PDB file of C-alpha atoms and ligand atoms in Angstrom:
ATOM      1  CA  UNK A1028       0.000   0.000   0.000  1.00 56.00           C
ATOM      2  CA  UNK A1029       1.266   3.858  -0.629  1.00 74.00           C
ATOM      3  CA  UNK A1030       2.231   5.554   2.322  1.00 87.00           C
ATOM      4  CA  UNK A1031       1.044   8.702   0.551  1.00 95.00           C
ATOM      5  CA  UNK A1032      -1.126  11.097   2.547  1.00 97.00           C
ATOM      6  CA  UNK A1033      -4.731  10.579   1.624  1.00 98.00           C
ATOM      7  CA  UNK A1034      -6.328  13.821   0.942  1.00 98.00           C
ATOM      8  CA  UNK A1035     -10.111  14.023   0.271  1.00 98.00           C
ATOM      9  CA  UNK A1036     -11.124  17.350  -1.487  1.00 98.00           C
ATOM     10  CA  UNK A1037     -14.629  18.294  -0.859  1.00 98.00           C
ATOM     11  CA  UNK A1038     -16.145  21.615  -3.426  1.00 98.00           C
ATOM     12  CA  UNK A1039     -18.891  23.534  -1.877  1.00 98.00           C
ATOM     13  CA  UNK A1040     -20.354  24.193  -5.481  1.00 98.00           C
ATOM     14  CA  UNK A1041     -22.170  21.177  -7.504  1.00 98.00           C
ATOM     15  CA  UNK A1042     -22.308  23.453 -10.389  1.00 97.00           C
ATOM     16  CA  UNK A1043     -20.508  21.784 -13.161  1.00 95.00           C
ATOM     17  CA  UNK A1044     -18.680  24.226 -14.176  1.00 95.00           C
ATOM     18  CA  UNK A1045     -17.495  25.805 -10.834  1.00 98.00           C
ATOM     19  CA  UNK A1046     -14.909  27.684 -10.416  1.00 98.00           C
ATOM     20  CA  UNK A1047     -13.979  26.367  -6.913  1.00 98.00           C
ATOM     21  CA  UNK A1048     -13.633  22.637  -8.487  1.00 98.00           C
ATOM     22  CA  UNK A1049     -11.175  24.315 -10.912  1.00 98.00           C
ATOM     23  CA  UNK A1050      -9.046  25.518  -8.278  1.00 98.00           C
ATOM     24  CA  UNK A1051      -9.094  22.147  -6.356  1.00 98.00           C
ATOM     25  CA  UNK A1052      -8.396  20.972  -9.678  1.00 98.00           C
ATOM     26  CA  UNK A1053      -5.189  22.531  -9.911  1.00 98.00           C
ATOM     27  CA  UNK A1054      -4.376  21.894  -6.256  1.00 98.00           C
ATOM     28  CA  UNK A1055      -4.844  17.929  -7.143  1.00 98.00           C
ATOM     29  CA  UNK A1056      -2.525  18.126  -9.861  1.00 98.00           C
ATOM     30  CA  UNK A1057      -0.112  20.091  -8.007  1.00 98.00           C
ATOM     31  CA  UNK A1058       0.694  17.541  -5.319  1.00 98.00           C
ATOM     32  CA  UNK A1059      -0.633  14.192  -7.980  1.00 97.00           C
ATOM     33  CA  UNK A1060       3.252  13.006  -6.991  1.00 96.00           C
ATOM     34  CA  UNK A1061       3.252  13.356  -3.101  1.00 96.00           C
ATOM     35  CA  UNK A1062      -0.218  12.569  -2.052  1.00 98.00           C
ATOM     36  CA  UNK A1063      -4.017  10.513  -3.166  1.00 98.00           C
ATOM     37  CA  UNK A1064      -5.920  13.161  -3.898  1.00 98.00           C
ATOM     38  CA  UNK A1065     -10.200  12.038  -4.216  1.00 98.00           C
ATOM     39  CA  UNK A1066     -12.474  15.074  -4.980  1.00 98.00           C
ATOM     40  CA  UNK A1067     -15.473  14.067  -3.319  1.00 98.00           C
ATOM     41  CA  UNK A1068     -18.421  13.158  -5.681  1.00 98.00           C
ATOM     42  CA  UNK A1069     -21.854  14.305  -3.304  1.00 98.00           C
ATOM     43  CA  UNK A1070     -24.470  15.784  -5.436  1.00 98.00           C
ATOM     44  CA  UNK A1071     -26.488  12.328  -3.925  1.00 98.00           C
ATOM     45  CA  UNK A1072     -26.578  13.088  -0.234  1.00 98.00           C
ATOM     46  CA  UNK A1073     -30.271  13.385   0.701  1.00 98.00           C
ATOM     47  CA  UNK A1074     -30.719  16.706   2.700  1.00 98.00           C
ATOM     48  CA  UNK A1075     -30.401  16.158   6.568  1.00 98.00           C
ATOM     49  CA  UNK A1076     -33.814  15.005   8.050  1.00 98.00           C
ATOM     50  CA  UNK A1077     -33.574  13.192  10.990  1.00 97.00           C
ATOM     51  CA  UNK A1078     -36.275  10.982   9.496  1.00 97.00           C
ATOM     52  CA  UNK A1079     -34.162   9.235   7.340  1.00 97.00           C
ATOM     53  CA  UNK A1080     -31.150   9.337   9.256  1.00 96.00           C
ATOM     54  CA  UNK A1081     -30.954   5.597  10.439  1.00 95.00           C
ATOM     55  CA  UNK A1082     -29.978   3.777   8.489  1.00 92.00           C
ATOM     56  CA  UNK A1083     -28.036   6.073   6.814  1.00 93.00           C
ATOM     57  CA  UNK A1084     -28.469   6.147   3.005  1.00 96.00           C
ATOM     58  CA  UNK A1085     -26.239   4.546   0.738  1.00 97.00           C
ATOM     59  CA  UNK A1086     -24.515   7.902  -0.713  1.00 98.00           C
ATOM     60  CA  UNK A1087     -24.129   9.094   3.117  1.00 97.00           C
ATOM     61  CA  UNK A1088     -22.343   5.523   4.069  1.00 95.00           C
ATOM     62  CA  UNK A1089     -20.436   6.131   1.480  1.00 97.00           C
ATOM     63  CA  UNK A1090     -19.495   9.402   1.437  1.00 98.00           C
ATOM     64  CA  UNK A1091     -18.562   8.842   5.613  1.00 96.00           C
ATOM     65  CA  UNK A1092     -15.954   5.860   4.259  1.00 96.00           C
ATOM     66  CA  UNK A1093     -14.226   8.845   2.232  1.00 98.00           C
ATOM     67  CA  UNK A1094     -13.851  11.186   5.015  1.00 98.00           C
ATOM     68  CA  UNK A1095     -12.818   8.242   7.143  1.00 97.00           C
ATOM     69  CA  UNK A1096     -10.325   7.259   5.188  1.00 97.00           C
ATOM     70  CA  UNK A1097      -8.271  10.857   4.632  1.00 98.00           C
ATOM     71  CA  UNK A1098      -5.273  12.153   6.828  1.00 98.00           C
ATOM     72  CA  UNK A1099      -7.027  15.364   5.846  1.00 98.00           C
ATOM     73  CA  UNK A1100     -10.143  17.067   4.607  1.00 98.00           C
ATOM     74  CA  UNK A1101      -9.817  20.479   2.070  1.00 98.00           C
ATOM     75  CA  UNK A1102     -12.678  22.536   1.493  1.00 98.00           C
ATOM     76  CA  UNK A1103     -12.666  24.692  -1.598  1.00 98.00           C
ATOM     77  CA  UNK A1104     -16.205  26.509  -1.356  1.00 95.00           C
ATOM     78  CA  UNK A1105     -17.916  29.889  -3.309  1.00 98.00           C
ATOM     79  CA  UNK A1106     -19.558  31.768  -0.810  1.00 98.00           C
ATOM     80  CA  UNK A1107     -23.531  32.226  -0.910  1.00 98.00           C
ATOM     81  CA  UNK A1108     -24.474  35.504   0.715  1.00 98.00           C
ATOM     82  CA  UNK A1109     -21.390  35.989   2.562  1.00 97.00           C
ATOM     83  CA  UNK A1110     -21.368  32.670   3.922  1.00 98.00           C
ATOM     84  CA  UNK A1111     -20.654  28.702   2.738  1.00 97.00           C
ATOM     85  CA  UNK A1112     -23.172  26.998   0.335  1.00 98.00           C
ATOM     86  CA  UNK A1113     -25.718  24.726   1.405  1.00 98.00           C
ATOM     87  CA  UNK A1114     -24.705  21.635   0.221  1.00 98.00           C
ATOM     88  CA  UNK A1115     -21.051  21.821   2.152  1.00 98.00           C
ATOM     89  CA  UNK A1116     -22.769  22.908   5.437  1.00 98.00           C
ATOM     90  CA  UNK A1117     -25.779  19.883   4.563  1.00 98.00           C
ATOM     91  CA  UNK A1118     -22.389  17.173   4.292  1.00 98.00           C
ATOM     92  CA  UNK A1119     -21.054  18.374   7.338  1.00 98.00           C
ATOM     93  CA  UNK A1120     -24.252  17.721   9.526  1.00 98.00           C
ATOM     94  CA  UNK A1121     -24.339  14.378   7.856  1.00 98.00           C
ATOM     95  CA  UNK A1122     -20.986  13.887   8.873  1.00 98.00           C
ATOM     96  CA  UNK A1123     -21.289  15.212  12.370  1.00 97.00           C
ATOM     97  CA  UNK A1124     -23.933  12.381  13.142  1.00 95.00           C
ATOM     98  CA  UNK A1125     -23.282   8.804  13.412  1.00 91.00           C
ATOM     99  CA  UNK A1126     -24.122   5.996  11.011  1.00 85.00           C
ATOM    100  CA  UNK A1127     -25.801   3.521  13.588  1.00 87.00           C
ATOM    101  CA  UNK A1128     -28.713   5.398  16.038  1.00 92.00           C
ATOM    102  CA  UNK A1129     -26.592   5.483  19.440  1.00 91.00           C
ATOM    103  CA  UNK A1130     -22.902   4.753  18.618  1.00 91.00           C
ATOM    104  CA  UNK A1131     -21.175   7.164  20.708  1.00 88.00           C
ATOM    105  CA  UNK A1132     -18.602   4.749  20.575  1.00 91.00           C
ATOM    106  CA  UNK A1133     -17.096   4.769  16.737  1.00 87.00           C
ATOM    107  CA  UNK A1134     -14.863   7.799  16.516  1.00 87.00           C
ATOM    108  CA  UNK A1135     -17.232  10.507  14.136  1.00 94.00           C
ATOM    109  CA  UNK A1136     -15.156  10.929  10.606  1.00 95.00           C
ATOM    110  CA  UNK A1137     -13.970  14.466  11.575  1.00 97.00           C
ATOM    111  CA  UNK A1138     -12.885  14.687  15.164  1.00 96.00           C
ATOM    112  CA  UNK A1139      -9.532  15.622  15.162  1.00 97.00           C
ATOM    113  CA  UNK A1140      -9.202  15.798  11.398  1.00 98.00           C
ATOM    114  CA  UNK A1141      -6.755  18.105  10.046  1.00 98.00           C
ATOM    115  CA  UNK A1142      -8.563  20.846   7.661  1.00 98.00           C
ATOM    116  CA  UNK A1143      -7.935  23.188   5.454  1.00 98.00           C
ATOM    117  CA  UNK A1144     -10.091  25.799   3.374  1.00 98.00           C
ATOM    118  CA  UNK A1145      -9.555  28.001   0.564  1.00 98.00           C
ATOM    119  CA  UNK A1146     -12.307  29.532  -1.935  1.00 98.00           C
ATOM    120  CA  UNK A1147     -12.859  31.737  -4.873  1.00 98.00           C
ATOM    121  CA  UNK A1148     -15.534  34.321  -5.831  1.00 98.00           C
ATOM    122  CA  UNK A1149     -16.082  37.984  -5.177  1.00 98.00           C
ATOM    123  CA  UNK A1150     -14.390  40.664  -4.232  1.00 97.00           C
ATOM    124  CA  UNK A1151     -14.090  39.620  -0.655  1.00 97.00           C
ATOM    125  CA  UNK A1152     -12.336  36.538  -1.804  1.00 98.00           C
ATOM    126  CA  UNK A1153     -15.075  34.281   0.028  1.00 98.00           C
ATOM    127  CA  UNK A1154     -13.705  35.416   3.225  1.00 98.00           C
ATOM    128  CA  UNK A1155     -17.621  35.547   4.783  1.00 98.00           C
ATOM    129  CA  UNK A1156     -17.534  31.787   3.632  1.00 98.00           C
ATOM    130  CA  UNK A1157     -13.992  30.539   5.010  1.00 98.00           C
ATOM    131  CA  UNK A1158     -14.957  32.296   8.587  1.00 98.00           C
ATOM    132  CA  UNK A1159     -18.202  30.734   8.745  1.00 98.00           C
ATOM    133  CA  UNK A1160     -16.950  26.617   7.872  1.00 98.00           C
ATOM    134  CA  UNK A1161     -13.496  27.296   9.736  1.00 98.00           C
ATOM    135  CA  UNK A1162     -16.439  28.102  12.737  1.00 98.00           C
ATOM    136  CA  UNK A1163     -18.196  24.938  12.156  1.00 98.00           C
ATOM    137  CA  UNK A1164     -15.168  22.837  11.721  1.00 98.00           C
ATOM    138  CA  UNK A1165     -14.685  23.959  15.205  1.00 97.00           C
ATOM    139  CA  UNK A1166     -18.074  22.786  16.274  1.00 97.00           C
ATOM    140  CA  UNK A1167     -17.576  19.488  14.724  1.00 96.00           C
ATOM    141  CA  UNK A1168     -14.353  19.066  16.705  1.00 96.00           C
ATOM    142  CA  UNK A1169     -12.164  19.319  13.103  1.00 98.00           C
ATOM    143  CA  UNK A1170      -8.939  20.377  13.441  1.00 97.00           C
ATOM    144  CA  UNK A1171      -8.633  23.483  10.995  1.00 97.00           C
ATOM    145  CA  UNK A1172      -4.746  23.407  10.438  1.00 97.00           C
ATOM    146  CA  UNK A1173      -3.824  27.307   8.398  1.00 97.00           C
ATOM    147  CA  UNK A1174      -6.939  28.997   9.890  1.00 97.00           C
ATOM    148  CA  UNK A1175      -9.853  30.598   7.764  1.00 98.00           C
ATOM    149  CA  UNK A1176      -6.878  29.486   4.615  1.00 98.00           C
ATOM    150  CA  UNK A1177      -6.202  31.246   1.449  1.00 98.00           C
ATOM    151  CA  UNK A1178      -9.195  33.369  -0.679  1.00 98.00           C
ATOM    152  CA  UNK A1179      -9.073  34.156  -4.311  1.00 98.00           C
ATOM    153  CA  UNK A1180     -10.924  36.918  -6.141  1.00 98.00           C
ATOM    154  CA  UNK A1181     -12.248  36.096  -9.696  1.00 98.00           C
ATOM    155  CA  UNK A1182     -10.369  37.562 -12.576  1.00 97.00           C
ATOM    156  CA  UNK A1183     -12.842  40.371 -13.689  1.00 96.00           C
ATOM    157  CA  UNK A1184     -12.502  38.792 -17.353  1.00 95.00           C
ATOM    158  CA  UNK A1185     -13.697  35.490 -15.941  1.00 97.00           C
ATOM    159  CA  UNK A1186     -17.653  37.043 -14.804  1.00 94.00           C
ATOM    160  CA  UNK A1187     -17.951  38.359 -18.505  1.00 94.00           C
ATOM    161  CA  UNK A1188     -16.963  35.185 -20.188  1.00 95.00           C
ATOM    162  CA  UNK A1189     -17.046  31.996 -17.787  1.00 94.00           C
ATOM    163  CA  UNK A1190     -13.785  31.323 -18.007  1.00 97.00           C
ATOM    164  CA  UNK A1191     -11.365  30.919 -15.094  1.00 98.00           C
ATOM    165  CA  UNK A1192      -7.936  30.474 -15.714  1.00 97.00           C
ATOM    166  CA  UNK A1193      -5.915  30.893 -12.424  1.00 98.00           C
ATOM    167  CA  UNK A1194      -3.475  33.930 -12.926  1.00 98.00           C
ATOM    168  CA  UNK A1195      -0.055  33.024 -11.817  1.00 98.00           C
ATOM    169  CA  UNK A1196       0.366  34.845  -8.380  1.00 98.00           C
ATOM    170  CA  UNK A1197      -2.903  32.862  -6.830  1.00 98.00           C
ATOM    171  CA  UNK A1198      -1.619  29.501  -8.223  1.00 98.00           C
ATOM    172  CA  UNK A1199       1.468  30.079  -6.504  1.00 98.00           C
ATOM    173  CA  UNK A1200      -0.342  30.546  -3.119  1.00 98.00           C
ATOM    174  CA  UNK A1201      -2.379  27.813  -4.028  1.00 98.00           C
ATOM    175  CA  UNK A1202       0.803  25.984  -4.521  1.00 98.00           C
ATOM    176  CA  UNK A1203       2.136  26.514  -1.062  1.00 98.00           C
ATOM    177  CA  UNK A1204      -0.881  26.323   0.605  1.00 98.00           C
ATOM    178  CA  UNK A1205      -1.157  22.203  -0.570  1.00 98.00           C
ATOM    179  CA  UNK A1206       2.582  22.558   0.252  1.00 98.00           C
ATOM    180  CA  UNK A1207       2.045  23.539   3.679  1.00 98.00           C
ATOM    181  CA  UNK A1208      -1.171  21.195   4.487  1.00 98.00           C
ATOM    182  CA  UNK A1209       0.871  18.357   3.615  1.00 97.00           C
ATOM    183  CA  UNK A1210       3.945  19.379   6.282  1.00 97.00           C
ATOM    184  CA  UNK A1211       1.254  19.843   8.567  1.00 96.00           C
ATOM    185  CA  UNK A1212       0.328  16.187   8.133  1.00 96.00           C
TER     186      UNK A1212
HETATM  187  C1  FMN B2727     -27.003  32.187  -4.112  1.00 79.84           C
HETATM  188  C2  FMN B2727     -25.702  32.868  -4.475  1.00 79.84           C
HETATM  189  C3  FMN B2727     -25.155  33.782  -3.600  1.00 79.84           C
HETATM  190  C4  FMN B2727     -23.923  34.374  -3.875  1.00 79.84           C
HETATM  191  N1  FMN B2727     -23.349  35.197  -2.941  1.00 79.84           N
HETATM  192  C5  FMN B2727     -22.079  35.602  -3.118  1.00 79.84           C
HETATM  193  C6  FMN B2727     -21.366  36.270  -2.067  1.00 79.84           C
HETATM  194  O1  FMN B2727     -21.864  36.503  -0.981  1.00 79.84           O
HETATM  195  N2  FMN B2727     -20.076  36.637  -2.295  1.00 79.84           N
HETATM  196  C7  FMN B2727     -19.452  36.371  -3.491  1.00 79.84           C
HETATM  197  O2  FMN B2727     -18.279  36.699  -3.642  1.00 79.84           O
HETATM  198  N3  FMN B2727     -20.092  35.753  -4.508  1.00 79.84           N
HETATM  199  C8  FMN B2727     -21.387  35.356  -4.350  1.00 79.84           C
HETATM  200  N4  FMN B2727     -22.035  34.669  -5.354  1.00 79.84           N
HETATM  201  C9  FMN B2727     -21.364  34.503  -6.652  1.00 79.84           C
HETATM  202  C10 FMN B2727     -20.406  33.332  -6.653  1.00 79.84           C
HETATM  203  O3  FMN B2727     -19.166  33.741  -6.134  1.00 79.84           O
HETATM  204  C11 FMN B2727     -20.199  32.828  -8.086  1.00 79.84           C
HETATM  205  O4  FMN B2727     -21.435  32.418  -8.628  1.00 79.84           O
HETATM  206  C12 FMN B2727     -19.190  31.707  -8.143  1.00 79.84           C
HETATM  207  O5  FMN B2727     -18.887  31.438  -9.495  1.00 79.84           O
HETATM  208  C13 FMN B2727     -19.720  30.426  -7.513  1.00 79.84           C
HETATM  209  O6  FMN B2727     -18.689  29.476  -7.396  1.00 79.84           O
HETATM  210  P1  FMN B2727     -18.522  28.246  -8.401  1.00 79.84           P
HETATM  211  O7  FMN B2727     -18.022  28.824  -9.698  1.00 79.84           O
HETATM  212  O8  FMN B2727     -17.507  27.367  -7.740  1.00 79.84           O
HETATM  213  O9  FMN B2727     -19.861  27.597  -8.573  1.00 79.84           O
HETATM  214  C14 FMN B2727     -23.270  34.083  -5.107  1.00 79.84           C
HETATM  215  C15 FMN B2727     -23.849  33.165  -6.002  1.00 79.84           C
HETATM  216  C16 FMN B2727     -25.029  32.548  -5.688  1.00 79.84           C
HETATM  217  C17 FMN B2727     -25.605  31.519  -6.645  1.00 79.84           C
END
């Protein structure tokens, strides 16, 4: 087996063509040689109801196997009216709650986990977002490891046509941000 760090990359947009999953994107193929990178595929977790909590469903059992199995967790989220999107706060309850009704016993799949966040969108460079998830990382006993992380502001080019392409300075801080989760590990 590798002894590669496993890193599980979770986007706060299910948009397909989101901005945020190009920067984790690039972050994936910036450290392909050092560490196993999954981007987390989510789109399928039910909302939380307590109704339907136990059993969990399929795509939540699954989903909790991911986060298990990571050294770390790295959030790249837009942020939705100055704070993180729905379905990254929705994943997070899920994953705050155990699978079986009563196990207080099995450790939950992000106590203790080291964290890290970054985003891109406005002019604010989705700082409103990275303060509110590095707050509920705290609740959820996560271990948040370069605090609220590194924010990126969209190109001005990229609103008008759709396209992002990272400029140079912000893939470089992207670059040592991955750099410095991993020697955090
Ligand atoms: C409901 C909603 C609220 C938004 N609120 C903000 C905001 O508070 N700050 C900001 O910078 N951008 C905001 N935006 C714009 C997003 O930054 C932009 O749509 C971005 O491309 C979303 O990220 P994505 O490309 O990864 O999907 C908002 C977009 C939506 C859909």
């Amino acid at each position: 087996m590798s002894d590669k760090k496993r890193l599980l990359f979770v986007v706060g947009s299910l948009r397909r063509g989101s901005f945020n999953r190009i920067l984790a994107t690039h972050a994936a193929e910036h450290l392909a040689d050092q560490a196993e990178v999954e981007i987390l595929e989510y789109a399928d977790v039910p909302l939380m109801n307590q109704d339907i909590e136990f059993p969990a469903p399929a795509s939540v059992s699954r989903v909790r196997a991911s986060f298990s199995a990571a050294d770390a967790v790295w959030f790249f989220s837009p942020e939705y009216n100055r704070t993180m999107t729905a379905p990254m706060k929705n994943v997070i309850d899920w994953m705050s709650r155990p699978l079986v009704a009563g196990d207080y016993k099995t450790p939950l799949p992000l106590t203790g986990k080291p964290a890290a966040i970054s985003g891109v969108g406005g002019a604010n460079a989705t700082a409103g977002s990275r303060a509110a998830l590095r707050a509920l990382l705290e609740v959820v006993k996560a271990r948040p490891v370069q605090g609220d992380g590194e924010g990126f502001s969209l190109p001005a080019a990229t609103w008008a046509t759709g396209v992002y392409e990272i400029p140079a300075e912000d893939a470089a801080r992207l670059d040592a941000q991955a750099d410095g989760l991993l020697a955090a590990l």
